[in-house]
Amino acid sequence: MVQLAADLGSSASKLFYQVQLDQCAPIWMGAEVADGLSSVVLSGVSTAGRPQDMAWLELDNDVVMVGEAAKAFLEMNSLSAKKYEQAVYKLAAALGVIAELEQLPSRYQAVVWLALPLGEFSTQSVIVTRFRDLCQKGFTCRGKFQQVDLTFKCYPEGFGLYLIRKQHLARIGEVIEQRRTTVMMMGHRNLSLLAFDNGTLNMNGTNSDGPGFWFFFEKGARSAGVTTPDYPALMRALSSGDPHQVAPSQAGVVDFSEAVSAVQTLYRKAVMTYLRDNLLKRITEHSVDVVISGGASRMIYEPLVDFFDDLRSLGRVEFIDGTDAALTQVVSTLPEFSQNPTLAGRMADGYGLFLGLIGSSTPVAP
């Protein structure tokens, strides 16, 4: 049986699975999907290398490329699946890849947990129906037909971080169901808050309309005269704390201090305003644990610490930043890990979801 936790982000699919007892295997797959392709394209496809780097599905008369394999076809093909279809294709490809890696038979059982953004949670019934139908009917992945006896459930993005917090508290004899917890995810697209009270998601105080980092990154970069080719260099300056980076536009080292300051100032002001409007009341009226995650949290780490310190609640704040030893040990086996120092933090939500999956079928009501 396959047990799979999936976090299908816009930049990559972060996956953790178990087939054998005590196994925790990570997979990092590209997020691209190119559907509606002709079977003719398969004549030029190579099966060499890792399955996750060259994954495709054959569904009736159509071919769907998933992940890295889809990039070339997206450039020449405007067809693209709808969001709920993309999720189904990505999940099917993930199961197909796992089936090949673990040499599973053509029919097997799978338990799948999917993290869905709050803004897309209304599509869960469509995803559940379509994915179950596809698994029951069967699909071909990388030339191998398979049918899956599926158990499937969706959870809101950030729930895995809540489960990590639950595990950390359990180690010191605390029960998370007896506490109030807010999970704060600071992403490039938006900032989300998930409020849990007594082990249940409380929609009052839960939303995903907070400021995303990328908008303020672009705004600050433009105000400081940084052009698009130098965006990666500016991002390195922000994430590393070293403003001196090689700029392609000038073919040399440039001091990005002004741009770094502009981005941080704009983003900090937006986030602090949002937290005062959406989190301050909850914290001041109750004792609340706050779990903070997302790569953007590191960009304004000190202002965040000051904000919670002023409220005398810093002792109840936990940053999930990818430094967890167990998580780092698991994801360090991926070749992508050496190329991307933020990988562990970006995979934390999926890892937490996996811990909940193998620990219990329904650890907490979402």
mmCIF file of C-alpha atoms in Angstrom:
data_model
loop_
_atom_site.group_PDB
_atom_site.id
_atom_site.type_symbol
_atom_site.label_atom_id
_atom_site.label_comp_id
_atom_site.label_asym_id
_atom_site.label_seq_id
_atom_site.Cartn_x
_atom_site.Cartn_y
_atom_site.Cartn_z
ATOM 1 C CA MET A 1 0.000 0.000 0.000
ATOM 2 C CA VAL A 2 1.137 3.531 -0.818
ATOM 3 C CA GLN A 3 0.658 6.285 1.750
ATOM 4 C CA LEU A 4 1.200 9.651 0.084
ATOM 5 C CA ALA A 5 1.082 13.248 1.362
ATOM 6 C CA ALA A 6 1.072 15.838 -1.414
ATOM 7 C CA ASP A 7 1.581 19.593 -1.380
ATOM 8 C CA LEU A 8 1.056 20.728 -4.974
ATOM 9 C CA GLY A 9 2.593 24.199 -4.981
ATOM 10 C CA SER A 10 2.720 26.556 -7.951
ATOM 11 C CA SER A 11 6.480 26.085 -8.290
ATOM 12 C CA ALA A 12 6.794 22.383 -7.427
ATOM 13 C CA SER A 13 4.960 19.350 -6.096
ATOM 14 C CA LYS A 14 6.322 18.383 -2.693
ATOM 15 C CA LEU A 15 5.629 14.731 -1.952
ATOM 16 C CA PHE A 16 6.354 12.299 0.871
ATOM 17 C CA TYR A 17 5.389 8.649 0.691
ATOM 18 C CA GLN A 18 5.660 5.328 2.446
ATOM 19 C CA VAL A 19 5.354 1.844 0.963
ATOM 20 C CA GLN A 20 7.487 -0.058 3.420
ATOM 21 C CA LEU A 21 7.278 0.218 7.203
ATOM 22 C CA ASP A 22 9.152 3.222 8.655
ATOM 23 C CA GLN A 23 9.870 4.574 5.179
ATOM 24 C CA CYS A 24 9.716 8.327 4.541
ATOM 25 C CA ALA A 25 10.685 8.994 0.940
ATOM 26 C CA PRO A 26 10.627 12.551 -0.468
ATOM 27 C CA ILE A 27 9.944 13.504 -4.087
ATOM 28 C CA TRP A 28 10.303 16.952 -5.633
ATOM 29 C CA MET A 29 8.481 17.243 -8.973
ATOM 30 C CA GLY A 30 7.982 20.175 -11.289
ATOM 31 C CA ALA A 31 4.559 21.821 -11.171
ATOM 32 C CA GLU A 32 3.991 22.117 -14.920
ATOM 33 C CA VAL A 33 1.164 20.299 -16.713
ATOM 34 C CA ALA A 34 0.673 20.099 -20.489
ATOM 35 C CA ASP A 35 -2.500 18.256 -21.465
ATOM 36 C CA GLY A 36 -4.327 17.402 -24.683
ATOM 37 C CA LEU A 37 -1.155 16.243 -26.462
ATOM 38 C CA SER A 38 -1.049 13.672 -29.241
ATOM 39 C CA SER A 39 0.557 10.278 -28.646
ATOM 40 C CA VAL A 40 2.999 11.234 -31.421
ATOM 41 C CA VAL A 41 5.017 13.217 -28.851
ATOM 42 C CA LEU A 42 5.950 9.989 -27.067
ATOM 43 C CA SER A 43 8.244 8.969 -29.945
ATOM 44 C CA GLY A 44 10.753 11.549 -28.760
ATOM 45 C CA VAL A 45 10.446 10.869 -25.035
ATOM 46 C CA SER A 46 13.285 9.232 -23.132
ATOM 47 C CA THR A 47 12.748 7.011 -20.093
ATOM 48 C CA ALA A 48 16.321 7.503 -18.877
ATOM 49 C CA GLY A 49 16.947 9.249 -15.548
ATOM 50 C CA ARG A 50 14.561 9.627 -12.632
ATOM 51 C CA PRO A 51 10.876 8.852 -13.314
ATOM 52 C CA GLN A 52 9.782 12.101 -11.628
ATOM 53 C CA ASP A 53 11.802 14.102 -14.148
ATOM 54 C CA MET A 54 10.076 12.547 -17.168
ATOM 55 C CA ALA A 55 6.514 11.695 -16.194
ATOM 56 C CA TRP A 56 3.563 11.411 -18.521
ATOM 57 C CA LEU A 57 0.056 9.954 -18.476
ATOM 58 C CA GLU A 58 -1.862 8.291 -21.279
ATOM 59 C CA LEU A 59 -5.593 8.881 -20.837
ATOM 60 C CA ASP A 60 -7.713 7.440 -23.647
ATOM 61 C CA ASN A 61 -6.367 9.192 -26.755
ATOM 62 C CA ASP A 62 -4.622 12.052 -24.944
ATOM 63 C CA VAL A 63 -1.165 12.405 -23.456
ATOM 64 C CA VAL A 64 -0.515 14.603 -20.404
ATOM 65 C CA MET A 65 3.026 15.639 -19.544
ATOM 66 C CA VAL A 66 3.648 16.422 -15.872
ATOM 67 C CA GLY A 67 6.555 18.232 -14.223
ATOM 68 C CA GLU A 68 9.850 18.924 -15.948
ATOM 69 C CA ALA A 69 8.706 16.928 -18.959
ATOM 70 C CA ALA A 70 5.874 19.395 -19.566
ATOM 71 C CA LYS A 71 8.027 22.515 -19.938
ATOM 72 C CA ALA A 72 8.978 22.023 -23.567
ATOM 73 C CA PHE A 73 5.368 21.345 -24.551
ATOM 74 C CA LEU A 74 3.981 24.354 -22.724
ATOM 75 C CA GLU A 75 6.233 26.588 -24.806
ATOM 76 C CA MET A 76 4.668 25.389 -28.040
ATOM 77 C CA ASN A 77 1.212 24.428 -26.819
ATOM 78 C CA SER A 78 -1.294 26.847 -25.287
ATOM 79 C CA LEU A 79 -3.511 24.068 -23.942
ATOM 80 C CA SER A 80 -3.460 23.848 -20.173
ATOM 81 C CA ALA A 81 -5.634 21.913 -17.762
ATOM 82 C CA LYS A 82 -7.927 23.635 -15.288
ATOM 83 C CA LYS A 83 -6.676 23.844 -11.713
ATOM 84 C CA TYR A 84 -8.687 20.884 -10.452
ATOM 85 C CA GLU A 85 -7.622 18.836 -13.475
ATOM 86 C CA GLN A 86 -4.000 19.784 -12.885
ATOM 87 C CA ALA A 87 -4.234 18.462 -9.318
ATOM 88 C CA VAL A 88 -5.674 15.154 -10.534
ATOM 89 C CA TYR A 89 -2.971 14.771 -13.186
ATOM 90 C CA LYS A 90 -0.191 15.628 -10.735
ATOM 91 C CA LEU A 91 -1.476 13.124 -8.168
ATOM 92 C CA ALA A 92 -1.863 10.368 -10.756
ATOM 93 C CA ALA A 93 1.649 11.014 -12.053
ATOM 94 C CA ALA A 94 3.003 10.963 -8.485
ATOM 95 C CA LEU A 95 1.411 7.569 -7.855
ATOM 96 C CA GLY A 96 2.737 6.307 -11.185
ATOM 97 C CA VAL A 97 6.251 7.453 -10.344
ATOM 98 C CA ILE A 98 6.068 5.807 -6.910
ATOM 99 C CA ALA A 99 4.732 2.600 -8.449
ATOM 100 C CA GLU A 100 7.761 2.492 -10.746
ATOM 101 C CA LEU A 101 10.277 3.391 -8.048
ATOM 102 C CA GLU A 102 8.880 0.761 -5.676
ATOM 103 C CA GLN A 103 8.138 -1.833 -8.393
ATOM 104 C CA LEU A 104 4.477 -2.150 -7.412
ATOM 105 C CA PRO A 105 2.043 -4.453 -9.224
ATOM 106 C CA SER A 106 -0.432 -3.033 -11.724
ATOM 107 C CA ARG A 107 -3.117 -2.839 -9.036
ATOM 108 C CA TYR A 108 -2.437 -1.525 -5.552
ATOM 109 C CA GLN A 109 -3.971 0.406 -2.655
ATOM 110 C CA ALA A 110 -3.180 4.047 -1.912
ATOM 111 C CA VAL A 111 -4.060 6.489 0.849
ATOM 112 C CA VAL A 112 -3.537 10.059 -0.337
ATOM 113 C CA TRP A 113 -3.711 13.299 1.642
ATOM 114 C CA LEU A 114 -3.688 16.515 -0.378
ATOM 115 C CA ALA A 115 -2.924 20.019 0.897
ATOM 116 C CA LEU A 116 -5.175 22.554 -0.846
ATOM 117 C CA PRO A 117 -4.891 26.352 -0.662
ATOM 118 C CA LEU A 118 -7.812 27.893 1.215
ATOM 119 C CA GLY A 119 -8.817 29.802 -1.899
ATOM 120 C CA GLU A 120 -9.133 26.538 -3.836
ATOM 121 C CA PHE A 121 -10.807 24.482 -1.124
ATOM 122 C CA SER A 122 -14.180 24.821 -2.834
ATOM 123 C CA THR A 123 -12.837 22.606 -5.640
ATOM 124 C CA GLN A 124 -12.094 19.657 -3.351
ATOM 125 C CA SER A 125 -15.310 17.773 -4.203
ATOM 126 C CA VAL A 126 -14.471 17.957 -7.919
ATOM 127 C CA ILE A 127 -10.896 16.799 -7.297
ATOM 128 C CA VAL A 128 -12.053 13.917 -5.085
ATOM 129 C CA THR A 129 -14.627 12.728 -7.630
ATOM 130 C CA ARG A 130 -12.342 12.981 -10.661
ATOM 131 C CA PHE A 131 -9.333 11.439 -8.961
ATOM 132 C CA ARG A 132 -11.340 8.500 -7.621
ATOM 133 C CA ASP A 133 -12.910 7.925 -11.023
ATOM 134 C CA LEU A 134 -9.503 8.002 -12.726
ATOM 135 C CA CYS A 135 -7.974 5.578 -10.223
ATOM 136 C CA GLN A 136 -10.925 3.196 -10.525
ATOM 137 C CA LYS A 137 -10.899 3.301 -14.318
ATOM 138 C CA GLY A 138 -7.126 3.055 -14.438
ATOM 139 C CA PHE A 139 -4.447 5.113 -16.153
ATOM 140 C CA THR A 140 -1.113 4.588 -17.829
ATOM 141 C CA CYS A 141 1.962 6.344 -16.427
ATOM 142 C CA ARG A 142 5.272 6.059 -18.269
ATOM 143 C CA GLY A 143 3.914 3.152 -20.288
ATOM 144 C CA LYS A 144 2.606 1.125 -17.329
ATOM 145 C CA PHE A 145 -1.144 0.671 -16.814
ATOM 146 C CA GLN A 146 -2.327 0.754 -13.217
ATOM 147 C CA GLN A 147 -5.494 0.724 -11.185
ATOM 148 C CA VAL A 148 -5.591 2.145 -7.676
ATOM 149 C CA ASP A 149 -7.913 1.295 -4.781
ATOM 150 C CA LEU A 150 -7.983 4.832 -3.386
ATOM 151 C CA THR A 151 -8.623 6.436 -0.026
ATOM 152 C CA PHE A 152 -8.390 10.193 -0.451
ATOM 153 C CA LYS A 153 -8.844 13.315 1.673
ATOM 154 C CA CYS A 154 -8.080 17.027 1.294
ATOM 155 C CA TYR A 155 -6.745 19.320 4.022
ATOM 156 C CA PRO A 156 -6.114 23.075 3.974
ATOM 157 C CA GLU A 157 -2.558 24.208 3.266
ATOM 158 C CA GLY A 158 -0.872 24.783 6.601
ATOM 159 C CA PHE A 159 -2.497 21.819 8.314
ATOM 160 C CA GLY A 160 0.780 19.914 8.038
ATOM 161 C CA LEU A 161 2.518 22.719 9.943
ATOM 162 C CA TYR A 162 -0.134 22.380 12.642
ATOM 163 C CA LEU A 163 0.662 18.664 12.876
ATOM 164 C CA ILE A 164 4.383 19.427 13.234
ATOM 165 C CA ARG A 165 3.519 21.748 16.121
ATOM 166 C CA LYS A 166 1.356 18.983 17.589
ATOM 167 C CA GLN A 167 4.314 16.607 17.511
ATOM 168 C CA HIS A 168 6.652 19.147 19.091
ATOM 169 C CA LEU A 169 4.203 19.805 21.940
ATOM 170 C CA ALA A 170 3.641 16.087 22.506
ATOM 171 C CA ARG A 171 7.356 15.690 23.195
ATOM 172 C CA ILE A 172 7.013 17.972 26.216
ATOM 173 C CA GLY A 173 3.738 16.458 27.376
ATOM 174 C CA GLU A 174 1.440 19.170 25.986
ATOM 175 C CA VAL A 175 -1.810 18.480 24.117
ATOM 176 C CA ILE A 176 -2.465 20.759 21.150
ATOM 177 C CA GLU A 177 -6.209 20.093 21.241
ATOM 178 C CA GLN A 178 -6.325 21.975 24.543
ATOM 179 C CA ARG A 179 -4.709 25.082 23.043
ATOM 180 C CA ARG A 180 -5.484 27.774 20.509
ATOM 181 C CA THR A 181 -3.162 27.830 17.519
ATOM 182 C CA THR A 182 -2.774 30.099 14.501
ATOM 183 C CA VAL A 183 -0.734 28.902 11.548
ATOM 184 C CA MET A 184 0.678 31.812 9.566
ATOM 185 C CA MET A 185 2.015 31.027 6.092
ATOM 186 C CA MET A 186 3.953 33.796 4.413
ATOM 187 C CA GLY A 187 4.170 32.897 0.747
ATOM 188 C CA HIS A 188 5.097 34.642 -2.462
ATOM 189 C CA ARG A 189 1.478 34.820 -3.642
ATOM 190 C CA ASN A 190 -0.315 35.570 -0.381
ATOM 191 C CA LEU A 191 -0.279 35.403 3.403
ATOM 192 C CA SER A 192 -2.663 32.917 5.024
ATOM 193 C CA LEU A 193 -3.874 32.522 8.595
ATOM 194 C CA LEU A 194 -5.393 29.264 9.869
ATOM 195 C CA ALA A 195 -7.013 29.424 13.305
ATOM 196 C CA PHE A 196 -7.394 26.174 15.252
ATOM 197 C CA ASP A 197 -9.359 26.031 18.506
ATOM 198 C CA ASN A 198 -9.563 22.794 20.508
ATOM 199 C CA GLY A 199 -8.281 20.772 17.578
ATOM 200 C CA THR A 200 -10.768 22.129 15.019
ATOM 201 C CA LEU A 201 -10.287 24.696 12.275
ATOM 202 C CA ASN A 202 -12.144 27.881 13.222
ATOM 203 C CA MET A 203 -13.153 29.811 10.106
ATOM 204 C CA ASN A 204 -13.331 33.004 12.183
ATOM 205 C CA GLY A 205 -9.762 34.216 11.974
ATOM 206 C CA THR A 206 -8.966 31.941 9.037
ATOM 207 C CA ASN A 207 -8.308 33.579 5.678
ATOM 208 C CA SER A 208 -5.849 33.692 2.797
ATOM 209 C CA ASP A 209 -6.093 37.280 1.572
ATOM 210 C CA GLY A 210 -2.931 38.598 3.182
ATOM 211 C CA PRO A 211 -0.137 40.391 1.291
ATOM 212 C CA GLY A 212 2.070 38.208 -0.877
ATOM 213 C CA PHE A 213 5.794 38.852 -0.955
ATOM 214 C CA TRP A 214 6.236 38.932 -4.737
ATOM 215 C CA PHE A 215 4.080 42.025 -5.277
ATOM 216 C CA PHE A 216 6.231 44.058 -2.905
ATOM 217 C CA PHE A 217 9.423 42.514 -4.240
ATOM 218 C CA GLU A 218 8.621 43.780 -7.733
ATOM 219 C CA LYS A 219 7.451 47.163 -6.462
ATOM 220 C CA GLY A 220 10.581 47.688 -4.365
ATOM 221 C CA ALA A 221 12.868 46.471 -7.129
ATOM 222 C CA ARG A 222 11.361 48.902 -9.643
ATOM 223 C CA SER A 223 11.600 51.818 -7.213
ATOM 224 C CA ALA A 224 15.339 51.116 -6.798
ATOM 225 C CA GLY A 225 15.914 50.760 -10.550
ATOM 226 C CA VAL A 226 16.498 47.004 -10.539
ATOM 227 C CA THR A 227 15.522 45.374 -13.841
ATOM 228 C CA THR A 228 14.072 41.902 -14.377
ATOM 229 C CA PRO A 229 17.383 40.181 -15.317
ATOM 230 C CA ASP A 230 18.739 41.125 -11.890
ATOM 231 C CA TYR A 231 15.738 39.859 -9.892
ATOM 232 C CA PRO A 232 17.487 36.562 -9.001
ATOM 233 C CA ALA A 233 20.503 38.517 -7.705
ATOM 234 C CA LEU A 234 18.260 40.760 -5.614
ATOM 235 C CA MET A 235 16.478 37.699 -4.232
ATOM 236 C CA ARG A 236 19.837 36.216 -3.243
ATOM 237 C CA ALA A 237 20.730 39.486 -1.523
ATOM 238 C CA LEU A 238 17.485 39.385 0.455
ATOM 239 C CA SER A 239 17.704 35.733 1.451
ATOM 240 C CA SER A 240 21.424 35.679 2.253
ATOM 241 C CA GLY A 241 21.712 39.030 4.008
ATOM 242 C CA ASP A 242 24.633 39.953 1.736
ATOM 243 C CA PRO A 243 23.669 42.925 -0.498
ATOM 244 C CA HIS A 244 26.677 42.440 -2.776
ATOM 245 C CA GLN A 245 25.708 40.061 -5.569
ATOM 246 C CA VAL A 246 26.709 39.447 -9.174
ATOM 247 C CA ALA A 247 24.285 41.317 -11.445
ATOM 248 C CA PRO A 248 23.901 39.918 -14.991
ATOM 249 C CA SER A 249 22.914 43.343 -16.344
ATOM 250 C CA GLN A 250 26.283 44.791 -15.337
ATOM 251 C CA ALA A 251 28.380 41.630 -15.540
ATOM 252 C CA GLY A 252 29.821 42.289 -12.122
ATOM 253 C CA VAL A 253 29.166 42.642 -8.404
ATOM 254 C CA VAL A 254 26.528 45.231 -7.463
ATOM 255 C CA ASP A 255 25.481 46.621 -4.076
ATOM 256 C CA PHE A 256 21.722 45.950 -3.793
ATOM 257 C CA SER A 257 21.394 47.609 -0.365
ATOM 258 C CA GLU A 258 18.917 50.237 -1.569
ATOM 259 C CA ALA A 259 16.682 47.685 -3.271
ATOM 260 C CA VAL A 260 16.846 45.303 -0.286
ATOM 261 C CA SER A 261 15.765 48.091 2.038
ATOM 262 C CA ALA A 262 12.937 49.147 -0.293
ATOM 263 C CA VAL A 263 11.536 45.616 -0.584
ATOM 264 C CA GLN A 264 11.802 44.899 3.142
ATOM 265 C CA THR A 265 10.188 48.216 4.089
ATOM 266 C CA LEU A 266 7.236 47.805 1.736
ATOM 267 C CA TYR A 267 6.627 44.188 2.715
ATOM 268 C CA ARG A 268 7.064 44.838 6.437
ATOM 269 C CA LYS A 269 4.519 47.660 6.442
ATOM 270 C CA ALA A 270 1.964 45.568 4.548
ATOM 271 C CA VAL A 271 2.400 42.524 6.795
ATOM 272 C CA MET A 272 2.283 44.476 10.051
ATOM 273 C CA THR A 273 -0.883 46.273 8.980
ATOM 274 C CA TYR A 274 -2.465 42.948 8.079
ATOM 275 C CA LEU A 275 -1.478 41.319 11.373
ATOM 276 C CA ARG A 276 -2.852 44.241 13.385
ATOM 277 C CA ASP A 277 -6.130 43.971 11.487
ATOM 278 C CA ASN A 278 -6.462 40.180 11.472
ATOM 279 C CA LEU A 279 -4.425 38.645 14.303
ATOM 280 C CA LEU A 280 -3.950 41.235 17.032
ATOM 281 C CA LYS A 281 -7.413 40.844 18.578
ATOM 282 C CA ARG A 282 -7.148 37.054 18.740
ATOM 283 C CA ILE A 283 -3.757 37.206 20.453
ATOM 284 C CA THR A 284 -4.677 39.911 22.950
ATOM 285 C CA GLU A 285 -7.946 38.219 23.955
ATOM 286 C CA HIS A 286 -6.591 34.665 24.241
ATOM 287 C CA SER A 287 -3.396 32.710 24.765
ATOM 288 C CA VAL A 288 -2.520 31.670 21.239
ATOM 289 C CA ASP A 289 0.349 29.632 19.822
ATOM 290 C CA VAL A 290 1.564 31.050 16.505
ATOM 291 C CA VAL A 291 3.311 28.849 13.949
ATOM 292 C CA ILE A 292 5.072 30.855 11.220
ATOM 293 C CA SER A 293 6.272 29.370 7.953
ATOM 294 C CA GLY A 294 7.062 30.356 4.388
ATOM 295 C CA GLY A 295 10.214 31.670 2.761
ATOM 296 C CA ALA A 296 9.006 35.260 2.992
ATOM 297 C CA SER A 297 9.072 35.116 6.805
ATOM 298 C CA ARG A 298 12.868 35.242 6.699
ATOM 299 C CA MET A 299 12.792 38.535 4.789
ATOM 300 C CA ILE A 300 11.309 40.390 7.783
ATOM 301 C CA TYR A 301 12.310 38.042 10.596
ATOM 302 C CA GLU A 302 13.384 40.726 13.081
ATOM 303 C CA PRO A 303 10.228 42.878 12.679
ATOM 304 C CA LEU A 304 8.128 39.756 13.242
ATOM 305 C CA VAL A 305 10.051 38.937 16.405
ATOM 306 C CA ASP A 306 9.595 42.516 17.613
ATOM 307 C CA PHE A 307 5.847 42.423 16.849
ATOM 308 C CA PHE A 308 5.218 39.331 18.986
ATOM 309 C CA ASP A 309 7.705 40.431 21.645
ATOM 310 C CA ASP A 310 5.770 43.687 22.100
ATOM 311 C CA LEU A 311 2.647 41.581 22.679
ATOM 312 C CA ARG A 312 4.554 39.457 25.217
ATOM 313 C CA SER A 313 3.707 36.352 23.227
ATOM 314 C CA LEU A 314 7.083 35.579 21.630
ATOM 315 C CA GLY A 315 7.464 32.504 23.829
ATOM 316 C CA ARG A 316 4.452 30.955 22.078
ATOM 317 C CA VAL A 317 5.772 31.601 18.565
ATOM 318 C CA GLU A 318 7.479 28.854 16.546
ATOM 319 C CA PHE A 319 9.202 29.472 13.218
ATOM 320 C CA ILE A 320 9.070 26.436 10.907
ATOM 321 C CA ASP A 321 12.052 27.414 8.788
ATOM 322 C CA GLY A 322 13.442 24.114 7.569
ATOM 323 C CA THR A 323 15.968 23.669 10.367
ATOM 324 C CA ASP A 324 14.099 20.682 11.837
ATOM 325 C CA ALA A 325 16.723 17.928 12.035
ATOM 326 C CA ALA A 326 14.394 15.078 11.069
ATOM 327 C CA LEU A 327 13.004 16.944 8.054
ATOM 328 C CA THR A 328 16.454 18.047 6.915
ATOM 329 C CA GLN A 329 17.746 14.487 7.127
ATOM 330 C CA VAL A 330 14.877 13.250 4.946
ATOM 331 C CA VAL A 331 15.069 15.905 2.215
ATOM 332 C CA SER A 332 18.878 16.005 2.141
ATOM 333 C CA THR A 333 18.721 12.813 0.076
ATOM 334 C CA LEU A 334 17.251 14.834 -2.807
ATOM 335 C CA PRO A 335 19.733 16.235 -5.357
ATOM 336 C CA GLU A 336 17.631 19.436 -5.369
ATOM 337 C CA PHE A 337 18.585 20.003 -1.733
ATOM 338 C CA SER A 338 22.174 20.989 -2.514
ATOM 339 C CA GLN A 339 20.936 23.465 -5.153
ATOM 340 C CA ASN A 340 18.223 25.055 -3.005
ATOM 341 C CA PRO A 341 18.969 25.884 0.642
ATOM 342 C CA THR A 342 15.294 26.742 1.294
ATOM 343 C CA LEU A 343 14.070 23.314 0.176
ATOM 344 C CA ALA A 344 13.467 21.891 3.658
ATOM 345 C CA GLY A 345 11.344 24.849 4.702
ATOM 346 C CA ARG A 346 9.298 24.685 1.506
ATOM 347 C CA MET A 347 8.610 20.988 2.089
ATOM 348 C CA ALA A 348 7.654 21.348 5.771
ATOM 349 C CA ASP A 349 3.885 21.476 5.238
ATOM 350 C CA GLY A 350 3.898 18.289 3.166
ATOM 351 C CA TYR A 351 6.180 16.611 5.701
ATOM 352 C CA GLY A 352 3.831 17.475 8.544
ATOM 353 C CA LEU A 353 0.912 16.122 6.544
ATOM 354 C CA PHE A 354 2.872 12.893 6.024
ATOM 355 C CA LEU A 355 3.543 12.568 9.768
ATOM 356 C CA GLY A 356 -0.181 12.884 10.404
ATOM 357 C CA LEU A 357 -1.002 10.362 7.676
ATOM 358 C CA ILE A 358 1.236 7.618 9.026
ATOM 359 C CA GLY A 359 0.358 8.449 12.639
ATOM 360 C CA SER A 360 -3.411 8.300 12.337
ATOM 361 C CA SER A 361 -6.111 8.380 9.687
ATOM 362 C CA THR A 362 -7.852 11.391 11.257
ATOM 363 C CA PRO A 363 -5.600 13.106 13.831
ATOM 364 C CA VAL A 364 -7.536 16.375 13.960
ATOM 365 C CA ALA A 365 -10.765 17.565 12.406
ATOM 366 C CA PRO A 366 -9.946 20.179 9.727
#
